[in-house]
PDB file of C-alpha atoms and ligand atoms in Angstrom:
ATOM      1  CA  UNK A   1      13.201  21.935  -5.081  1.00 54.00           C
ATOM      2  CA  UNK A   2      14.275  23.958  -2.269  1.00 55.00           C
ATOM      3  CA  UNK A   3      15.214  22.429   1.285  1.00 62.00           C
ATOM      4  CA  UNK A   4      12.729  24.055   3.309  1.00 70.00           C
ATOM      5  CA  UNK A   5       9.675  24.130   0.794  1.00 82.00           C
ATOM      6  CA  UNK A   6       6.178  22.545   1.564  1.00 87.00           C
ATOM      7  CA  UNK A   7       5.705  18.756  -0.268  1.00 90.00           C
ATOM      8  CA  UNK A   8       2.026  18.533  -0.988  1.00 92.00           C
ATOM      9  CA  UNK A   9       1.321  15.416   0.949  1.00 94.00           C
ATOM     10  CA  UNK A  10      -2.271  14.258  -0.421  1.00 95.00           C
ATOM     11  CA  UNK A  11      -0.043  14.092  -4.547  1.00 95.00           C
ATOM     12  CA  UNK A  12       2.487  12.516  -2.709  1.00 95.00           C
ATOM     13  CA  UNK A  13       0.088   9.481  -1.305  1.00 96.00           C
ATOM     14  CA  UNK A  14      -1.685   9.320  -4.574  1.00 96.00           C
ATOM     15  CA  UNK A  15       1.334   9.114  -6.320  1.00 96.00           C
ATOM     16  CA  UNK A  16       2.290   6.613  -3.356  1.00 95.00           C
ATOM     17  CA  UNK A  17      -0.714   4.385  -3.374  1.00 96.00           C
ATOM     18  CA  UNK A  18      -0.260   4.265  -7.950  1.00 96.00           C
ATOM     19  CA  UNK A  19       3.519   3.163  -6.869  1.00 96.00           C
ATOM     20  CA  UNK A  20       5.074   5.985  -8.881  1.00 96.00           C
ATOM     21  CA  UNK A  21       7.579   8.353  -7.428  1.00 96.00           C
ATOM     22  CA  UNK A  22       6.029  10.962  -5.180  1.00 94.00           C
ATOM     23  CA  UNK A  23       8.498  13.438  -6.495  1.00 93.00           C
ATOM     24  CA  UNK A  24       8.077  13.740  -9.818  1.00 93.00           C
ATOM     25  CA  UNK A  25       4.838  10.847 -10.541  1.00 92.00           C
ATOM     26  CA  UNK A  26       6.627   9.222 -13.313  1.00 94.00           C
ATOM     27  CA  UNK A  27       9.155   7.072 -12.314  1.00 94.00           C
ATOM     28  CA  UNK A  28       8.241   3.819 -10.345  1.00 95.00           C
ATOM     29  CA  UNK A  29       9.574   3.303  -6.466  1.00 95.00           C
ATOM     30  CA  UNK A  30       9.770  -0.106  -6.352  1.00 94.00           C
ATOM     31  CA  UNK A  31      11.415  -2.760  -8.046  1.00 93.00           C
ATOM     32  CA  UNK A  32      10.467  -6.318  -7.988  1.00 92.00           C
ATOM     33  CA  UNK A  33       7.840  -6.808  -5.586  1.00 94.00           C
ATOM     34  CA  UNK A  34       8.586  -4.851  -2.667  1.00 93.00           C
ATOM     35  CA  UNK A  35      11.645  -3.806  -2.799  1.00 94.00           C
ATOM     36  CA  UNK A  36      12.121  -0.347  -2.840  1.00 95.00           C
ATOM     37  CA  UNK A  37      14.539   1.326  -5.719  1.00 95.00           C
ATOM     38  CA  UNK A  38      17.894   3.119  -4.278  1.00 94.00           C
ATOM     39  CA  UNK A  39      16.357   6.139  -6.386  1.00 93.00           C
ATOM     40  CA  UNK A  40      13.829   7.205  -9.441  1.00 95.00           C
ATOM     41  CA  UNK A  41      14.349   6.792 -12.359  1.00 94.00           C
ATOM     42  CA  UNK A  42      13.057   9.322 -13.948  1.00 94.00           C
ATOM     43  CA  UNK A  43      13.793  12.554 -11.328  1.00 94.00           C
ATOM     44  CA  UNK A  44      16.883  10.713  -9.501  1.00 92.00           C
ATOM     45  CA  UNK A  45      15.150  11.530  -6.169  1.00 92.00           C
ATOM     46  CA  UNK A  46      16.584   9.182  -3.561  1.00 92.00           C
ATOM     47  CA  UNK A  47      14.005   6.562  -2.342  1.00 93.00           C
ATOM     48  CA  UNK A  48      16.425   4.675  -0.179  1.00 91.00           C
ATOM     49  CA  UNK A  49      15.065   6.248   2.769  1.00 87.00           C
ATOM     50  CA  UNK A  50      11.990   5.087   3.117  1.00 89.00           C
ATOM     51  CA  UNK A  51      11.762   2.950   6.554  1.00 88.00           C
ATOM     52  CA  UNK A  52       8.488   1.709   6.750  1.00 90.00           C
ATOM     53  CA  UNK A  53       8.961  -1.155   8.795  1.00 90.00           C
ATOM     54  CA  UNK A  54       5.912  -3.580   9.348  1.00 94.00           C
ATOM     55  CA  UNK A  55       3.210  -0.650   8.595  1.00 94.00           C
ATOM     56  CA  UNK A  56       1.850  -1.649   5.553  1.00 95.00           C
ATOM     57  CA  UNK A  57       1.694  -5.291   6.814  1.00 96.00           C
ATOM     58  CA  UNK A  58      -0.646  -3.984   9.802  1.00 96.00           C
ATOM     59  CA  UNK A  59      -2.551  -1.417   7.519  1.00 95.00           C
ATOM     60  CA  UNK A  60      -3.172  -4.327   4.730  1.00 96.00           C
ATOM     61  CA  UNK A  61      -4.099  -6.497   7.841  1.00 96.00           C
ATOM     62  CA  UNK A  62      -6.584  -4.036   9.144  1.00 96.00           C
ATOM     63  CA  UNK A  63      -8.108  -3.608   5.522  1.00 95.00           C
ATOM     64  CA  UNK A  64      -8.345  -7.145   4.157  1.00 96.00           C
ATOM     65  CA  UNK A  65     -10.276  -7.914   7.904  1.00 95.00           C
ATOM     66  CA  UNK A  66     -12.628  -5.323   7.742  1.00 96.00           C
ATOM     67  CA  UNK A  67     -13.600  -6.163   3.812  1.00 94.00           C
ATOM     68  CA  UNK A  68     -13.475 -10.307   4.524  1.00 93.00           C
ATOM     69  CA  UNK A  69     -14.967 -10.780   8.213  1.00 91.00           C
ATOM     70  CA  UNK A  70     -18.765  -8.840   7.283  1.00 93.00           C
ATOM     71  CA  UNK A  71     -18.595 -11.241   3.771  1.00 91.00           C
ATOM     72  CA  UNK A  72     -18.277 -14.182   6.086  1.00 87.00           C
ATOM     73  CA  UNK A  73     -21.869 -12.972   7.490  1.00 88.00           C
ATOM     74  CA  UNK A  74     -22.878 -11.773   4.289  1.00 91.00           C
ATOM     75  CA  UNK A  75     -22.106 -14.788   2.215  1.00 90.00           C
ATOM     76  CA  UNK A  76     -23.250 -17.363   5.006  1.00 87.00           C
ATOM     77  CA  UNK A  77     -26.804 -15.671   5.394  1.00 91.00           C
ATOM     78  CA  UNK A  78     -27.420 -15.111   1.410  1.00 93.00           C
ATOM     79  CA  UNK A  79     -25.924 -18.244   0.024  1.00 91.00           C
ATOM     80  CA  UNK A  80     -26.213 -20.973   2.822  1.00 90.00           C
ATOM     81  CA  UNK A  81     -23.201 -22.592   1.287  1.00 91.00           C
ATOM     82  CA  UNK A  82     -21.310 -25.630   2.943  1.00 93.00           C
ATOM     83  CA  UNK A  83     -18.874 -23.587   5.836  1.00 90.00           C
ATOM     84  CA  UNK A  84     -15.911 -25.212   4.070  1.00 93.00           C
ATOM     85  CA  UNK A  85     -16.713 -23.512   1.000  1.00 92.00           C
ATOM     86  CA  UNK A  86     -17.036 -20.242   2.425  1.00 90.00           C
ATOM     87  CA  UNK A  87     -13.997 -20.671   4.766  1.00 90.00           C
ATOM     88  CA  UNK A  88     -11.753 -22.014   1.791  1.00 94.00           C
ATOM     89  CA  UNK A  89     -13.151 -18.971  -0.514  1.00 92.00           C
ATOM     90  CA  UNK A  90     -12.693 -16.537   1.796  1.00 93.00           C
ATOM     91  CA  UNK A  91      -9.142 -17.447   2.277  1.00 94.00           C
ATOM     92  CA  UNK A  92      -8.335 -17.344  -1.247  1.00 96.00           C
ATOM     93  CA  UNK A  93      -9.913 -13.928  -1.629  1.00 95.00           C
ATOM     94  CA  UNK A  94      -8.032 -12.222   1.739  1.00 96.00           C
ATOM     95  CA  UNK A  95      -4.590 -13.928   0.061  1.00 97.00           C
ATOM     96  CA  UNK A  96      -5.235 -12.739  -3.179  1.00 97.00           C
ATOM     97  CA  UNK A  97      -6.485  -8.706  -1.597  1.00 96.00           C
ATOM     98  CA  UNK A  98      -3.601  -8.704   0.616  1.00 97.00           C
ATOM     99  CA  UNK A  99      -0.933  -9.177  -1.908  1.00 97.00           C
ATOM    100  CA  UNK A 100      -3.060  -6.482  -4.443  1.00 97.00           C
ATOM    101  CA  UNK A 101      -2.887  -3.616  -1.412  1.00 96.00           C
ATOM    102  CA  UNK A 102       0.282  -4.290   0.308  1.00 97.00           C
ATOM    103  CA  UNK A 103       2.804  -2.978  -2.336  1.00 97.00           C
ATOM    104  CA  UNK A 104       0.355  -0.179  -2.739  1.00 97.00           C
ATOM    105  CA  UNK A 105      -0.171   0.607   1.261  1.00 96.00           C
ATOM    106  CA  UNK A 106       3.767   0.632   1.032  1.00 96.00           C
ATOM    107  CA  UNK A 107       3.701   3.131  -1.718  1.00 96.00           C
ATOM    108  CA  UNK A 108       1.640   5.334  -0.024  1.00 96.00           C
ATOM    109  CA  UNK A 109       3.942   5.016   3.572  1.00 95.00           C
ATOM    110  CA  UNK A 110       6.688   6.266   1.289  1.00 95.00           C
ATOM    111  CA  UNK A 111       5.189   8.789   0.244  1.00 95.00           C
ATOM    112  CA  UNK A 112       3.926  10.134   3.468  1.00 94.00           C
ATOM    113  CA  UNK A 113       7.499  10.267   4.283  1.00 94.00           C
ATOM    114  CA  UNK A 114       8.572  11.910   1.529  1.00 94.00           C
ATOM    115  CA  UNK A 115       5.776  14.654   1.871  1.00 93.00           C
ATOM    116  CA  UNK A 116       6.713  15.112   5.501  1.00 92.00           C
ATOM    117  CA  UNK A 117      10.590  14.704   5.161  1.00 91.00           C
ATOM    118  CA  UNK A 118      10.903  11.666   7.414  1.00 88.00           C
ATOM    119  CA  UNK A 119      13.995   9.229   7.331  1.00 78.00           C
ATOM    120  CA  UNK A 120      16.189  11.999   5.328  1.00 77.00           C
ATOM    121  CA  UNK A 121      13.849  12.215   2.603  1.00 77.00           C
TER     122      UNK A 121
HETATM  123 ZN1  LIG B 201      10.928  10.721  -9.611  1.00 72.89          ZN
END
């Protein structure tokens, strides 16, 4: 691909947020959890760029709050459980989102910088 040649950013998220490489879409970016490979696989493009710092943390923040908070409302007024119940649920529900979107939300930083050539990329 040449230097100077538009990425198509909105492939490069998807590809991002399905945790594949948002060069070629077939080779995964990260290995273990969250760790991100030195490079794919598949295409050998160089992923060790990618410096995304705390944002996913505060994006996967954001999103697990504005899904959990209204269900505290939600569940309260429907169910009229015991407030322990709902408290200890919802806990176990924002744990268990959080870790589903955060290697994703990471995915998708990376590729954002990848599409717009940020950190080297
Ligand atoms: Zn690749």
């Amino acid at each position: 691909m040449p230097k100077d040649e538009e990425r198509d950013t909105r492939k490069a998220v998807f590809r991002g947020l399905r945790l594949e490489c948002p060069s070629c879409g077939t080779g995964k970016i990260l290995c273990g959890y969250l760790k991100v490979k030195e490079k794919c696989d598949c295409c050998g493009q160089e992923l060790h760029h990618a410096s995304v710092d705390d944002g996913p943390a505060y994006f996967t923040l954001m999103v697990v709050v504005a899904i959990i908070f209204p269900m505290f409302g939600v569940v309260y007024s429907l169910f009229e459980p015991r407030p322990l119940w709902v408290a200890l649920s919802m806990m176990v529900l924002a744990t268990v989102l959080a870790l589903f979107i955060l290697p994703r939300v990471k995915g998708l930083f990376i590729g954002l910088q990848w599409a717009k050539r940020l950190h080297g990329f």
